Structure formats: C-alpha cells, structure tokens
Amino acid sequence: MIRVEDLQKTFQTERGEVRAVQDVNFEVPEGELCILLGPSGCGKTTTLKMVNRLIPRTSGKIYINERDTDEYDIVELRRHIGYVIQQIGLFPNMTVEENICVVPKMLGWSKKQQHERAADLVNMVALDQSVLSRYPKELSGGQQQRVGLCRGLAGDPPVLLMDEPFGAIDPINREIIQDEFLKMQADLKKTILFVSHDIDEAVKMGDKIAIFRDGKLVQFGTPDNLLAHPVNDFVADFVGGDRELKRMRLIKISEALKREVPTVSATDTLDTAAKKVEQAGANHIVVLDDDGRPEGVLTQGDLDSKGSCGDSAHPLRTTVQSIKDLRTAVSRMFTYNTDWLAVVDDDGKFVGEISYRSITEMLHASRKRGEKKGAA
Amino acid sequence: MALPATGRVGRIAFYGGLFALGALAQGSGLLPEIAYYWPDIEYLGREHLFLVGVSAGLAIGVGVPLGVFLTRPFMRGTAESVMQVVNLGQTIPTLAVLALSMSVLGIGVVPAIFALWVYSLLPIVRNTYAGILNVPPAIHEAARGMGMTNNQILWRIELPNALYVMIAGIRTAVVINIGTAPLAFLIGGGGLGQLIFTGIDLFNTGMMLAGAIPTALMAVVVDFLLGLIAFYFIPRGVNPLR
Ligand SMILES: Nc1ncnc2c1ncn2[C@@H]1O[C@H](COP(=O)(O)OP(=O)(O)O)[C@@H](O)[C@H]1O
Ligand SMILES: [Mg+2]
C-alpha cells in the first residue's frame, strides 16, 4: 500500500519558485497499479521520486505499508522499491545479467539464485537467454527497456515505481510489452505507481488513474470512472472526445452479452426454429453443431420452407470470443456490416449473442451506476 | 576522445621518422657509434625508467583520488576553479617547472621526480574528473534509486564508466613524462638526458642519438603497452575500441 498525504514540492530556481507538486493526496491499495497521468511538466515524475526519496519533499507524508517513508533507512527503502526510470539508465559497464542482479547482489543472494532470477526475468519479458551475457550497447531500445523492467523487478520488491517505462518503444512493441507486463502483474500483484502521459496506456494498464495538472491532482479513480464522469473540462479534454469508445475497451464481451437467446441444432426441423424465433421475438436464430459450436444462422425468410435447419442455414461470417473487449466486438460488427455477433468461449462453444443495442445499454447502465456511486 | 586518433597519427609519423633516422645512421656510419654507448644506454636507461616509474606511479596514486575527490558533491562549488588552476598549470613550460622545483628542492633525483610528478599529475586529474562527470545523470539516478550507497556508486558505476577516459589520461601523462624526463639531467636527476645534452654540447651526434633514440623507443613501447591494457582491461560495454 502507498499513501500520499498533503504532498508538496517547491523547487527554488533562479527564476523564482516552481510549485511542482501541490496538496496531493491519494492511496494505492496493496497489489494495485496506479497510473500518474497528465501532460508534460505537471509533476508526475517529481511525485514519483519523492516516494523513494530521490527528491526531498517540501512537506507532506508518504507511507508505504502504513510506515512513514522517513522512518526507513534511505538505502533500505530504495532496495525494497523497484525503480524503472524514464531514460532506462542501464549500466553500460555491466552485462545484462549484472545489470539485472544489482539489487539481488546487494541483498546478498547467492550467485546461483542471482543467475536463476536473471534467467527467469528475461524469459518473462520474452527475451532470449543469450542477452544475459551481452552489454546494453549491444541491445535495441526496446530490448533495453525490457531489461530495465527486469532490473526493477529483480529484488522482488513489493512496491514498484515506473516512470514512462515503455516510452522509448515503438507503438507495436509497446502494445506487446504492455500485454506481457499485465500478465506478469496478474501473477505478481505488486503495488505499482506508473507514470504515463498516454491516456490509452493509462486506461489499459491502470486499476486506478490519478490525473495531474500543474502540480495538482484533479481526479483520482478507476479508468471507467474517469472516462464516464470526468470532473471538469480539463479531464474531459485530456481523456479525449472518444472517451465512450475508450470505455468499451474496459468492458469484456462476457459482461454485456445476452445469454438467453434461442438456438437450434442442425437436425431440428425448420418448424421448430420458426416457433423458437417467434417465442423470443427475434429475427434470426443460430444453428449449433453436435458440440455446441455455432455452425450457421437462419433468418426469418429461411423459415417458411420445409426441411432441416442444417440444410437451410447460411454459414456464419464471423464469431467473437467472450474474453475480448467491447471494442473488438464493435470493430468486428463494422467489418462484417452486421448489428449482432455470435459469441463463443475459449473452446469455440456458443455462449450467447452481442448486439449494438446490448452494448449501448451496457455503457449507459454502468454510467448510471457510477453516477450513483459518485453521489454517495 | 580525439586522443587515440592523434596518437595513431603521431605513432605513424614517429615510425617513419625512426626509419629515416635508421637509414641515415647506417649510411653515415652512425650506428656503430651509437652501439659504442650501449653500456651507458643500459645504465642511464634504467635511471630514466626509475624517474618515469616513480613520478608517474605517484602521479597516478595522487591524481586519480584527487580527480575523484573533485567530483564529490560537496566539492561542486570549488571543483571548477581547481580545474582552472590545473589547466593553467599545464601551460607552464616544463623548464620553468624544473627551475621552480630546483629552486625549492635543490638538485638531484628528488626535485626531478617532483617536477615530472607535477607535470604528469595534470592530465590524470583532468581526465579522471571529466570521465566521472561525463557519466550520464540517468545512470547515476538509476543507481541511487536502486539503493546503492555512494561508495558502491563510485566503485561499481562511476569508475568503471570513466575508466576509458582515465586510462587515456594516464597514457598521455606517461608518454609526456618519458619525453620530458631527459630534462631531469639539467638539475642532476640523471637519465638518458645525460647522453642527449652532453652529445649536443660536444657536437657528438652519435652520443646524442644514443640518448634520443632509446627515449623515443621507450615512449612508443610504453604507450603501446598501455594501449594493450586499455584494450583488454576495460570491460567491453564501455570500451569504444571493442
Ligand atoms: N530539479 C528541478 N528544479 C527546478 N524545477 C524542476 C526540477 N525538476 C522538475 N522541475 C519542474 O517541476 C515541474 C514538474 O516536473 P516533472 O515532475 O518532471 O513533470 P512530469 O514528469 O509530469 O513531466 C516542471 O515545471 C519542471 O520544470
Ligand atoms: Mg516525467
């Protein structure tokens, strides 16, 4: 847990005082990832560096696991907080393995433990074991950033500070590393402060987001809360005019899909299908094979003739997995010019349908819930 | 660092010159004349090496810690002014340094070593200082943020990363030292300068070359050896030669 109370930082410069951080309060629960978000120069890095005391505070308190950071021995504090800096900052004189093992070595791990840790970590960030013996100058920017991440995680710190850790990576590789990191975090459950200036990254990675402006914390909440209920124009502008589209990223299809939809098997008669369609007030019905996988679809026009459903069904042009987000569903609807999709589970079995209507209702309902929560 | 490059050009020029000299020496029958001084060369060469070894060793022993000291945070205000003085010191002619040294310490080996020490100190201090200050701030910050103590940062981060520049400074200092050491003879410090200056006084070209050529050879060989050390000893990650 990280708790920040009345944090202030004023830099004295030749051009006068710079109030980099003013009256900042927030708390990150154990195991959560909190994004510090905002435009350049708004005080994100300064806030982060006050946690591991690289920058002394002007006033205020920071607690880690209910203990005042001032009470820790400074070196001890830092060795138990993983730190990944914006400029990567790998040590050029050390191999990748030596870089990763800096903290484990200081913590007195055995040679064997250190080596195993380094090997595990590079594996986790999808790098080849051969990088271990290389020097930083022999790696690409993206590889260096992954090594920087390994180095921050090496001592298995409960708390991690990350300053734009994926900033130096091209957009495609950034997505990949973000996904890898989220997978890792699902296992590791570190308490993380993560600086970013990219709203998409924040929405994707954060359990909580803290939006800063000119050194002040303007809004703190879950990504969905921020997108659905920005507190002022600044936040609304910052999260973007397409914020409802961004919200769709946060919701899984499984949360919005309609499960009670009629289905028929390939051997059923068209009569049976017609009855079910009428009962449900639908305009189509999905035909399943013996294993419960969607095989085709019948629309109202197909139901007037005689025969089995299997013979008259049109093939389904596409399906979507229930673990994907709403954005994927909508994108696929656009691609195939349809207003509904058959949803399948990991094994390809039919679990329900999703439509434009169910999506808009879902977004609206969760916005309402958020409003009530906000008011309470 | 432009140093290795100029070093290479200088060395090529030197070998060329050496070859020309050799040809000239053989043609004019100088070679046997030089060989005649072999026992002197051996004895004075050893003295020469002693002067160089002691003064350069002391210069490294004092210059490196001094350079490091000047980079410490509490020296931030004064370090730059000290470096100004150090750089100014480098512009004082060698002879003047010798003269000053003699006027304080008298004549003999000690004032000679002192003067050579002062003269070699400067490049070593300067390069150690610059090498450490040139370690990128991000690397420094990462090290501090990971909980390294100041000592650990110095030994594991700053010195290894400054090593290439530091050794370049030591190389410059030692080569200058070897080339300057003949002047030690002028204040009674001995060394190959004895053959050179006596040779000049007596218009004895053979004698003069018997001092000059071994001096030059010594500089080349030592520079080459230090180059080898730099090549193999500095970790690959911070070694621009590899
Ligand atoms: N060491 C410093 N001295 C003076 N001003 C600083 C210093 N560090 C940061 N600032 C100022 O504090 C503000 C916040 O900086 P920073 O936290 O780095 O912003 P961010 O990380 O959000 O881009 C900026 O206006 C910056 O110019
Ligand atoms: Mg920043």
XYZ file of C-alpha atoms and ligand atoms in Angstrom:
646
model
C 0.000 0.000 0.000
C 1.190 3.504 -0.811
C -0.452 6.500 0.826
C 0.398 10.062 -0.091
C -0.738 12.823 2.274
C -0.676 16.570 1.599
C 2.382 16.212 -0.575
C 4.109 19.451 -1.600
C 7.235 20.195 -3.589
C 8.543 23.634 -4.352
C 11.763 23.985 -6.311
C 13.811 27.118 -5.757
C 15.175 28.244 -9.108
C 16.818 31.406 -10.440
C 13.511 32.360 -11.994
C 11.770 32.016 -8.646
C 9.745 29.276 -7.030
C 8.367 26.405 -9.068
C 5.477 24.706 -7.287
C 5.886 21.315 -8.917
C 3.530 19.383 -6.627
C 0.745 20.911 -4.536
C -1.571 19.324 -1.965
C -1.545 15.863 -3.448
C -3.446 13.113 -1.604
C -4.138 9.596 -2.776
C -3.827 5.973 -1.778
C -2.924 2.906 -3.807
C -4.151 -0.339 -2.209
C -1.917 -3.403 -1.996
C -1.490 -5.168 -5.331
C -2.929 -2.380 -7.477
C -1.421 -0.465 -10.333
C -1.999 3.286 -10.192
C -1.225 5.462 -13.185
C 0.005 9.021 -12.664
C -1.307 10.685 -15.778
C -1.064 14.179 -17.167
C 0.644 16.472 -19.658
C 4.387 17.039 -19.584
C 5.593 19.124 -16.641
C 2.573 18.504 -14.434
C 4.592 16.951 -11.611
C 4.295 13.203 -12.225
C 7.998 12.416 -12.100
C 8.527 14.686 -9.115
C 5.746 12.901 -7.219
C 7.224 9.522 -8.078
C 10.729 10.448 -6.996
C 9.516 11.693 -3.652
C 8.316 8.162 -2.889
C 11.828 6.711 -2.926
C 13.239 9.998 -1.653
C 15.321 10.806 -4.702
C 13.723 14.225 -4.356
C 13.225 15.551 -0.823
C 9.696 16.661 -0.020
C 8.880 20.241 0.865
C 6.101 18.968 3.117
C 3.619 16.136 3.467
C 3.956 12.439 4.184
C 4.279 9.277 2.187
C 3.502 5.921 3.783
C 4.414 2.513 2.450
C 2.556 -0.316 4.177
C 1.455 2.099 6.904
C 5.038 3.041 7.672
C 6.304 6.572 7.127
C 8.990 6.534 4.429
C 11.004 8.946 6.593
C 11.418 6.199 9.172
C 13.111 3.810 6.754
C 16.851 3.856 6.278
C 17.097 5.517 2.871
C 19.193 2.772 1.264
C 16.981 0.069 2.753
C 13.876 1.864 1.485
C 15.190 2.059 -2.054
C 16.302 -1.557 -2.170
C 12.733 -2.570 -1.399
C 11.194 -0.334 -4.012
C 11.760 -1.361 -7.607
C 12.616 1.628 -9.772
C 12.356 1.831 -13.541
C 13.409 5.224 -14.864
C 12.244 7.075 -17.922
C 15.694 7.108 -19.571
C 16.202 3.358 -18.939
C 19.643 4.046 -17.453
C 21.189 0.594 -17.821
C 24.774 0.482 -16.569
C 26.985 0.367 -19.691
C 29.860 -1.327 -17.875
C 27.774 -4.322 -16.835
C 26.321 -7.173 -18.821
C 22.575 -7.597 -18.905
C 22.814 -10.236 -16.193
C 24.949 -7.993 -13.979
C 22.520 -5.136 -14.542
C 19.569 -7.258 -13.513
C 21.352 -8.636 -10.471
C 22.438 -5.308 -8.970
C 19.781 -5.351 -6.256
C 19.832 -9.139 -5.611
C 23.596 -8.851 -5.179
C 23.207 -6.023 -2.661
C 20.567 -8.075 -0.862
C 23.146 -10.833 -0.505
C 21.620 -13.523 -2.705
C 23.832 -16.440 -3.714
C 25.420 -16.482 -7.187
C 23.150 -19.317 -8.188
C 19.989 -17.546 -7.005
C 21.052 -14.419 -8.863
C 21.630 -16.278 -12.092
C 18.319 -18.124 -11.880
C 16.493 -14.893 -11.163
C 18.035 -13.158 -14.162
C 17.225 -16.123 -16.412
C 13.601 -16.198 -15.203
C 13.135 -12.483 -15.658
C 14.441 -12.264 -19.219
C 12.237 -15.214 -20.001
C 9.261 -13.408 -18.538
C 9.777 -10.375 -20.792
C 10.205 -12.631 -23.809
C 13.897 -12.060 -24.361
C 16.316 -14.776 -25.385
C 18.679 -16.156 -22.721
C 21.606 -15.112 -24.913
C 21.054 -11.451 -23.966
C 22.266 -12.191 -20.446
C 25.915 -12.050 -21.458
C 25.522 -9.023 -23.714
C 26.197 -5.396 -22.879
C 23.490 -2.730 -23.048
C 25.059 -1.082 -26.104
C 24.504 -4.329 -27.980
C 20.719 -4.224 -27.484
C 17.953 -2.352 -29.295
C 15.997 0.352 -27.447
C 13.058 -1.961 -26.909
C 15.271 -4.730 -25.571
C 16.982 -2.278 -23.232
C 13.642 -1.163 -21.873
C 12.682 -4.770 -21.165
C 15.957 -5.281 -19.344
C 15.248 -2.108 -17.359
C 11.952 -3.649 -16.338
C 13.682 -6.890 -15.283
C 16.153 -4.879 -13.239
C 13.340 -3.098 -11.437
C 11.676 -6.418 -10.603
C 14.841 -8.348 -9.746
C 14.850 -7.931 -5.972
C 11.175 -8.952 -5.894
C 10.178 -5.631 -4.316
C 6.617 -5.336 -3.058
C 6.436 -1.805 -4.450
C 7.416 -0.670 -7.914
C 7.902 2.841 -9.300
C 7.884 3.103 -13.062
C 8.449 6.347 -14.974
C 7.144 6.067 -18.521
C 8.713 2.628 -18.726
C 7.543 1.921 -22.249
C 8.111 5.396 -23.649
C 11.115 4.511 -25.794
C 9.406 1.648 -27.583
C 7.643 1.872 -30.940
C 3.831 1.575 -30.775
C 3.635 -2.044 -31.928
C 6.197 -3.363 -29.492
C 4.759 -1.153 -26.770
C 1.419 -2.949 -27.021
C 3.227 -6.276 -26.777
C 5.238 -5.277 -23.709
C 2.158 -3.788 -22.060
C 0.339 -7.079 -22.515
C 3.295 -9.036 -21.174
C 3.534 -6.726 -18.215
C -0.157 -7.009 -17.417
C 0.134 -10.792 -17.498
C 3.069 -10.595 -15.101
C 1.258 -8.216 -12.806
C -1.734 -10.563 -12.661
C 0.623 -13.108 -11.047
C 2.954 -10.845 -9.099
C 0.402 -8.425 -7.650
C 2.888 -5.658 -6.958
C 1.780 -2.276 -5.704
C 2.779 -0.011 -8.554
C 2.989 3.699 -9.298
C 3.278 4.071 -13.037
C 3.858 7.424 -14.766
C 2.382 7.921 -18.203
C 1.240 10.749 -20.450
C -0.722 8.425 -22.702
C -4.416 8.053 -21.904
C -4.696 4.811 -23.871
C -1.866 3.265 -21.886
C -3.458 4.500 -18.661
C -6.861 3.047 -19.469
C -5.314 -0.224 -20.493
C -2.917 -0.684 -17.580
C -4.375 1.126 -14.590
C -6.510 -0.148 -11.750
C -6.614 3.499 -10.705
C -5.693 6.663 -12.531
C -4.548 9.917 -10.941
C -4.804 12.845 -13.342
C -2.463 15.744 -12.636
C -2.491 19.291 -13.858
C 0.064 21.972 -12.933
C 1.149 20.023 -9.873
C -2.368 19.383 -8.600
C -4.263 16.121 -8.534
C -7.502 16.863 -10.389
C -9.147 13.465 -10.418
C -8.481 10.068 -8.935
C -10.483 6.976 -9.725
C -10.891 3.872 -11.810
C -10.376 4.232 -15.564
C -14.070 3.703 -16.193
C -14.962 6.315 -13.618
C -12.636 8.853 -15.241
C -13.955 8.164 -18.718
C -17.602 8.117 -17.719
C -17.503 11.035 -15.292
C -14.686 13.494 -15.891
C -14.845 16.102 -13.112
C -14.078 19.077 -15.331
C -13.318 20.182 -18.877
C -9.607 19.634 -18.433
C -10.067 15.950 -17.647
C -12.719 15.587 -20.346
C -10.339 17.121 -22.899
C -7.439 15.069 -21.691
C -9.245 11.753 -21.874
C -10.493 12.725 -25.309
C -13.750 13.199 -27.205
C -13.849 9.476 -27.890
C -13.956 8.536 -24.236
C -17.030 6.332 -24.625
C -15.110 4.341 -27.234
C -12.256 4.013 -24.747
C -14.650 2.749 -22.121
C -15.542 -0.069 -24.466
C -12.030 -1.321 -24.017
C -12.612 -1.753 -20.328
C -15.652 -3.983 -20.618
C -15.437 -7.633 -21.636
C -17.951 -9.032 -24.048
C -18.874 -11.602 -21.406
C -20.226 -8.756 -19.259
C -22.525 -7.394 -21.960
C -23.627 -10.435 -23.867
C -27.162 -11.789 -23.992
C -27.138 -15.426 -22.918
C -30.848 -16.313 -23.178
C -31.103 -16.450 -26.951
C -32.849 -19.222 -28.890
C -30.718 -21.815 -30.704
C -31.466 -24.913 -32.729
C -29.382 -27.919 -33.661
C -28.669 -28.827 -37.276
C -31.048 -31.818 -37.155
C -34.067 -29.821 -35.872
C -36.823 -29.009 -38.340
C -37.413 -25.519 -39.635
C -40.771 -25.604 -37.873
C -39.089 -25.879 -34.506
C -36.839 -22.993 -35.462
C -39.786 -20.848 -36.552
C -41.524 -21.435 -33.228
C -38.480 -20.539 -31.182
C -37.895 -17.373 -33.185
C -41.458 -16.296 -32.701
C -41.359 -17.004 -28.984
C -38.202 -14.983 -28.487
C -39.358 -12.186 -30.772
C -36.072 -12.476 -32.638
C -35.332 -12.072 -36.329
C -32.717 -14.804 -36.569
C -31.605 -17.995 -34.833
C -28.174 -19.591 -34.529
C -27.732 -23.206 -35.586
C -25.351 -25.277 -33.431
C -23.487 -28.463 -34.304
C -23.337 -31.526 -32.006
C -20.566 -29.977 -29.912
C -22.464 -26.764 -29.339
C -20.376 -24.754 -31.768
C -22.196 -22.209 -33.938
C -22.480 -23.611 -37.423
C -24.784 -21.237 -39.238
C -27.701 -18.846 -38.977
C -31.292 -18.811 -40.112
C -33.113 -15.549 -40.742
C -36.891 -15.081 -40.892
C -37.064 -15.557 -44.667
C -35.467 -19.013 -44.391
C -38.099 -20.349 -42.023
C -41.104 -20.577 -44.395
C -39.919 -23.700 -46.249
C -39.725 -27.335 -45.040
C -36.680 -29.410 -44.095
C -33.901 -29.492 -41.503
C -32.204 -26.425 -40.100
C -28.776 -27.719 -41.121
C -29.724 -27.743 -44.802
C -31.162 -24.232 -44.942
C -28.678 -22.443 -42.662
C -26.318 -19.784 -44.022
C -22.768 -20.014 -42.774
C -21.863 -17.544 -40.025
C -19.453 -14.968 -41.388
C -17.712 -14.400 -38.076
C -17.881 -15.025 -34.351
C -16.165 -13.313 -31.406
C -14.666 -14.673 -28.190
C -16.313 -13.672 -24.937
C -12.966 -12.714 -23.314
C -12.436 -9.930 -25.862
C -13.500 -6.354 -25.094
C -16.476 -4.474 -26.476
C -14.254 -2.501 -28.782
C -13.258 -5.666 -30.589
C -16.904 -6.649 -30.905
C -17.905 -3.308 -32.399
C -14.945 -3.291 -34.724
C -15.927 -6.709 -35.977
C -19.529 -5.598 -36.457
C -18.282 -2.742 -38.633
C -16.069 -5.064 -40.611
C -18.870 -7.513 -41.367
C -21.668 -4.940 -41.612
C -23.845 -6.647 -39.024
C -25.549 -5.464 -35.854
C -25.043 -8.630 -33.858
C -22.380 -11.318 -33.359
C -22.416 -14.894 -32.106
C -20.169 -15.106 -29.045
C -18.098 -18.206 -28.273
C -15.978 -19.298 -25.312
C -12.330 -20.379 -25.419
C -13.312 -23.783 -26.840
C -15.408 -22.294 -29.605
C -18.720 -23.227 -27.959
C -21.667 -20.852 -28.359
C -22.413 -18.798 -25.229
C -24.732 -16.066 -26.474
C -25.048 -13.050 -28.723
C -23.941 -9.457 -28.543
C -25.562 -6.564 -30.384
C -25.182 -2.785 -30.746
C -28.185 -2.492 -28.537
C -26.800 -4.586 -25.714
C -23.549 -2.590 -25.873
C -25.159 0.838 -25.690
C -27.432 -0.334 -22.879
C -24.451 -1.708 -21.004
C -22.446 1.525 -21.322
C -25.387 3.580 -20.239
C -26.223 1.356 -17.260
C -22.684 1.330 -15.920
C -22.506 5.100 -16.321
C -25.669 5.385 -14.202
C -24.184 3.114 -11.548
C -21.033 5.253 -11.495
C -23.103 8.407 -11.026
C -24.878 6.929 -8.031
C -21.587 5.812 -6.555
C -20.121 9.264 -7.176
C -23.054 10.917 -5.434
C -22.962 8.608 -2.433
C 38.130 11.483 -27.281
C 40.380 12.656 -30.074
C 43.331 11.238 -28.211
C 43.669 7.755 -29.699
C 43.384 9.203 -33.199
C 46.132 11.784 -32.751
C 48.105 9.081 -31.004
C 47.900 6.878 -34.059
C 48.934 9.632 -36.473
C 51.768 10.571 -34.160
C 52.948 6.997 -33.977
C 52.958 6.536 -37.732
C 54.935 9.754 -38.127
C 57.277 8.555 -35.448
C 57.924 5.179 -37.051
C 58.514 6.933 -40.366
C 60.976 9.280 -38.732
C 62.642 6.423 -36.936
C 63.077 4.506 -40.157
C 64.560 7.552 -41.892
C 66.898 8.106 -38.974
C 67.945 4.461 -39.038
C 68.702 4.651 -42.724
C 70.667 7.847 -42.200
C 72.504 6.365 -39.243
C 73.546 3.281 -41.164
C 74.567 5.323 -44.208
C 76.752 7.720 -42.287
C 78.234 5.034 -40.072
C 76.458 6.401 -37.014
C 75.061 3.056 -35.946
C 78.338 1.595 -34.734
C 78.976 4.862 -32.973
C 75.655 4.606 -31.111
C 76.313 0.965 -30.291
C 79.525 2.125 -28.693
C 77.441 3.812 -25.974
C 75.472 0.640 -25.179
C 76.686 0.278 -21.547
C 75.750 3.939 -20.919
C 72.378 3.444 -22.584
C 71.676 0.477 -20.353
C 72.659 2.255 -17.140
C 71.077 5.619 -17.910
C 68.015 3.911 -19.395
C 67.437 2.225 -16.073
C 67.755 5.584 -14.300
C 65.352 7.072 -16.827
C 62.812 4.329 -16.224
C 63.193 4.834 -12.494
C 62.451 8.567 -12.801
C 59.455 7.872 -15.000
C 58.167 4.933 -12.986
C 58.300 6.680 -9.640
C 56.954 10.035 -10.820
C 54.188 8.519 -12.986
C 53.275 5.993 -10.294
C 52.968 8.760 -7.731
C 51.045 10.872 -10.221
C 48.537 8.066 -10.723
C 48.379 7.396 -6.993
C 47.619 11.023 -6.246
C 45.919 12.152 -9.479
C 43.157 9.542 -9.561
C 41.994 10.064 -5.968
C 42.304 13.827 -6.435
C 40.214 13.695 -9.600
C 37.612 11.573 -7.798
C 37.652 13.916 -4.826
C 36.929 16.898 -7.053
C 33.802 15.192 -8.394
C 32.256 14.649 -4.953
C 29.052 16.611 -4.382
C 30.473 18.751 -1.580
C 33.231 19.942 -3.973
C 30.742 21.073 -6.609
C 31.301 24.762 -5.909
C 35.103 24.731 -5.832
C 35.988 21.911 -8.243
C 35.674 24.028 -11.375
C 38.070 26.679 -10.051
C 40.548 23.980 -9.039
C 40.362 22.553 -12.558
C 41.050 26.040 -13.954
C 44.250 26.155 -11.927
C 45.125 22.621 -13.012
C 44.676 23.548 -16.657
C 46.724 26.702 -16.161
C 49.481 24.561 -14.621
C 49.650 22.568 -17.826
C 50.565 25.680 -19.810
C 53.674 26.478 -17.727
C 56.751 25.394 -19.713
C 58.463 22.241 -18.487
C 61.734 24.027 -17.972
C 60.057 26.547 -15.728
C 58.603 23.754 -13.624
C 62.067 22.189 -13.372
C 63.613 25.503 -12.415
C 60.982 26.111 -9.758
C 61.407 22.603 -8.438
C 65.185 23.044 -8.252
C 64.940 26.379 -6.509
C 62.879 24.781 -3.746
C 64.292 21.255 -3.504
C 67.818 21.770 -4.765
C 69.385 19.412 -7.292
C 69.269 15.667 -7.703
C 66.767 12.914 -8.215
C 64.115 14.195 -5.803
C 63.443 17.584 -7.447
C 63.490 15.866 -10.851
C 60.889 13.350 -9.771
C 58.876 16.118 -8.167
C 58.826 18.168 -11.361
C 57.898 15.163 -13.501
C 55.222 14.234 -10.984
C 53.668 17.693 -11.137
C 53.713 17.593 -14.887
C 52.083 14.144 -15.194
C 49.571 14.848 -12.480
C 47.616 17.284 -14.577
C 46.309 15.054 -17.405
C 45.449 12.346 -14.900
C 43.432 14.620 -12.618
C 41.751 16.277 -15.570
C 40.694 13.043 -17.249
C 39.561 11.371 -14.043
C 37.458 14.420 -13.244
C 35.995 14.698 -16.735
C 35.464 10.947 -17.046
C 33.403 10.752 -13.890
C 31.417 13.914 -14.587
C 30.573 12.546 -18.024
C 28.768 9.539 -16.600
C 25.187 10.262 -17.743
C 22.889 11.583 -14.980
C 20.302 8.914 -15.796
C 22.763 6.168 -14.892
C 23.530 7.955 -11.673
C 19.882 8.299 -10.841
C 19.154 4.649 -11.583
C 21.982 3.632 -9.271
C 20.787 5.853 -6.451
C 17.177 4.846 -6.952
C 18.134 1.192 -6.607
C 19.650 1.868 -3.217
C 23.361 1.907 -3.971
C 25.478 3.698 -1.406
C 27.798 6.486 -2.549
C 30.727 4.111 -2.255
C 29.047 1.454 -4.347
C 28.162 4.048 -6.962
C 31.796 5.168 -7.116
C 33.304 1.691 -7.434
C 30.659 -0.099 -9.473
C 29.355 2.688 -11.670
C 31.450 5.830 -11.860
C 34.978 4.432 -12.000
C 34.236 1.615 -14.475
C 32.395 4.012 -16.754
C 35.137 6.635 -16.544
C 37.918 4.068 -16.939
C 38.484 4.568 -20.641
C 38.932 8.323 -20.309
C 41.032 7.885 -17.169
C 43.414 5.463 -18.869
C 43.669 7.790 -21.855
C 44.797 10.483 -19.406
C 47.322 8.155 -17.795
C 48.672 7.245 -21.221
C 49.123 10.880 -22.163
C 50.764 11.600 -18.830
C 53.243 8.725 -19.033
C 54.256 9.461 -22.613
C 54.767 13.133 -21.834
C 56.667 12.078 -18.744
C 59.084 9.873 -20.711
C 59.651 12.651 -23.243
C 60.221 15.239 -20.534
C 62.460 13.112 -18.322
C 65.692 13.904 -20.279
C 65.433 17.434 -18.881
C 65.969 15.910 -15.439
C 69.656 15.752 -16.295
C 69.748 19.553 -16.206
C 69.039 19.508 -12.476
C 71.183 16.499 -11.759
C 68.465 13.866 -11.957
C 70.328 11.588 -14.379
C 68.665 9.523 -17.089
C 69.091 9.427 -20.837
C 69.166 13.223 -20.907
C 72.812 12.912 -19.944
C 73.691 11.420 -23.353
C 71.451 13.816 -25.224
C 72.609 17.066 -23.651
C 76.253 16.066 -23.446
C 76.044 14.964 -27.081
C 74.631 18.336 -28.060
C 77.298 20.191 -26.115
C 80.084 18.166 -27.699
C 78.584 18.241 -31.197
C 78.627 14.462 -30.929
C 75.651 13.309 -32.992
C 76.196 9.643 -32.166
C 76.127 10.318 -28.455
C 73.071 12.493 -28.737
C 71.186 9.850 -30.733
C 72.266 7.189 -28.246
C 70.156 9.110 -25.747
C 67.369 10.291 -28.050
C 66.530 7.053 -29.819
C 66.107 4.896 -26.685
C 63.997 7.664 -25.138
C 61.714 7.710 -28.141
C 61.575 3.914 -28.245
C 60.683 3.818 -24.584
C 57.778 6.219 -25.176
C 56.474 4.167 -28.066
C 56.736 0.836 -26.261
C 55.133 2.088 -23.046
C 52.342 3.784 -24.997
C 51.760 0.542 -26.867
C 51.633 -1.489 -23.654
C 49.191 0.933 -22.048
C 47.109 0.694 -25.217
C 47.007 -3.074 -24.815
C 45.932 -2.708 -21.213
C 43.176 -0.315 -22.240
C 42.027 -2.725 -24.926
C 41.835 -5.860 -22.804
C 41.317 -4.499 -19.318
C 38.375 -2.156 -19.888
C 35.050 -4.025 -19.971
C 33.609 -4.402 -23.443
C 30.484 -2.450 -22.544
C 32.425 0.778 -22.005
C 35.312 0.161 -24.360
C 34.929 2.093 -27.608
C 37.853 0.140 -29.058
C 35.944 -3.134 -28.914
N 15.220 19.922 -10.257
C 14.285 20.823 -10.636
N 14.482 22.142 -10.458
C 13.544 23.045 -10.810
N 12.364 22.737 -11.356
C 12.090 21.438 -11.575
C 13.040 20.415 -11.229
N 12.501 19.206 -11.556
C 11.286 19.478 -12.078
N 11.030 20.809 -12.102
C 9.798 21.448 -12.577
O 8.712 20.875 -11.909
C 7.625 20.663 -12.786
C 7.221 19.221 -12.786
O 8.225 18.440 -13.386
P 8.117 16.878 -13.590
O 7.652 16.257 -12.328
O 9.394 16.394 -14.139
O 6.978 16.767 -14.687
P 6.425 15.495 -15.486
O 7.164 14.289 -15.047
O 4.969 15.452 -15.148
O 6.621 15.803 -16.933
C 8.059 21.199 -14.122
O 7.567 22.503 -14.261
C 9.563 21.188 -14.038
O 10.102 22.212 -14.825
Mg 8.466 12.953 -16.307
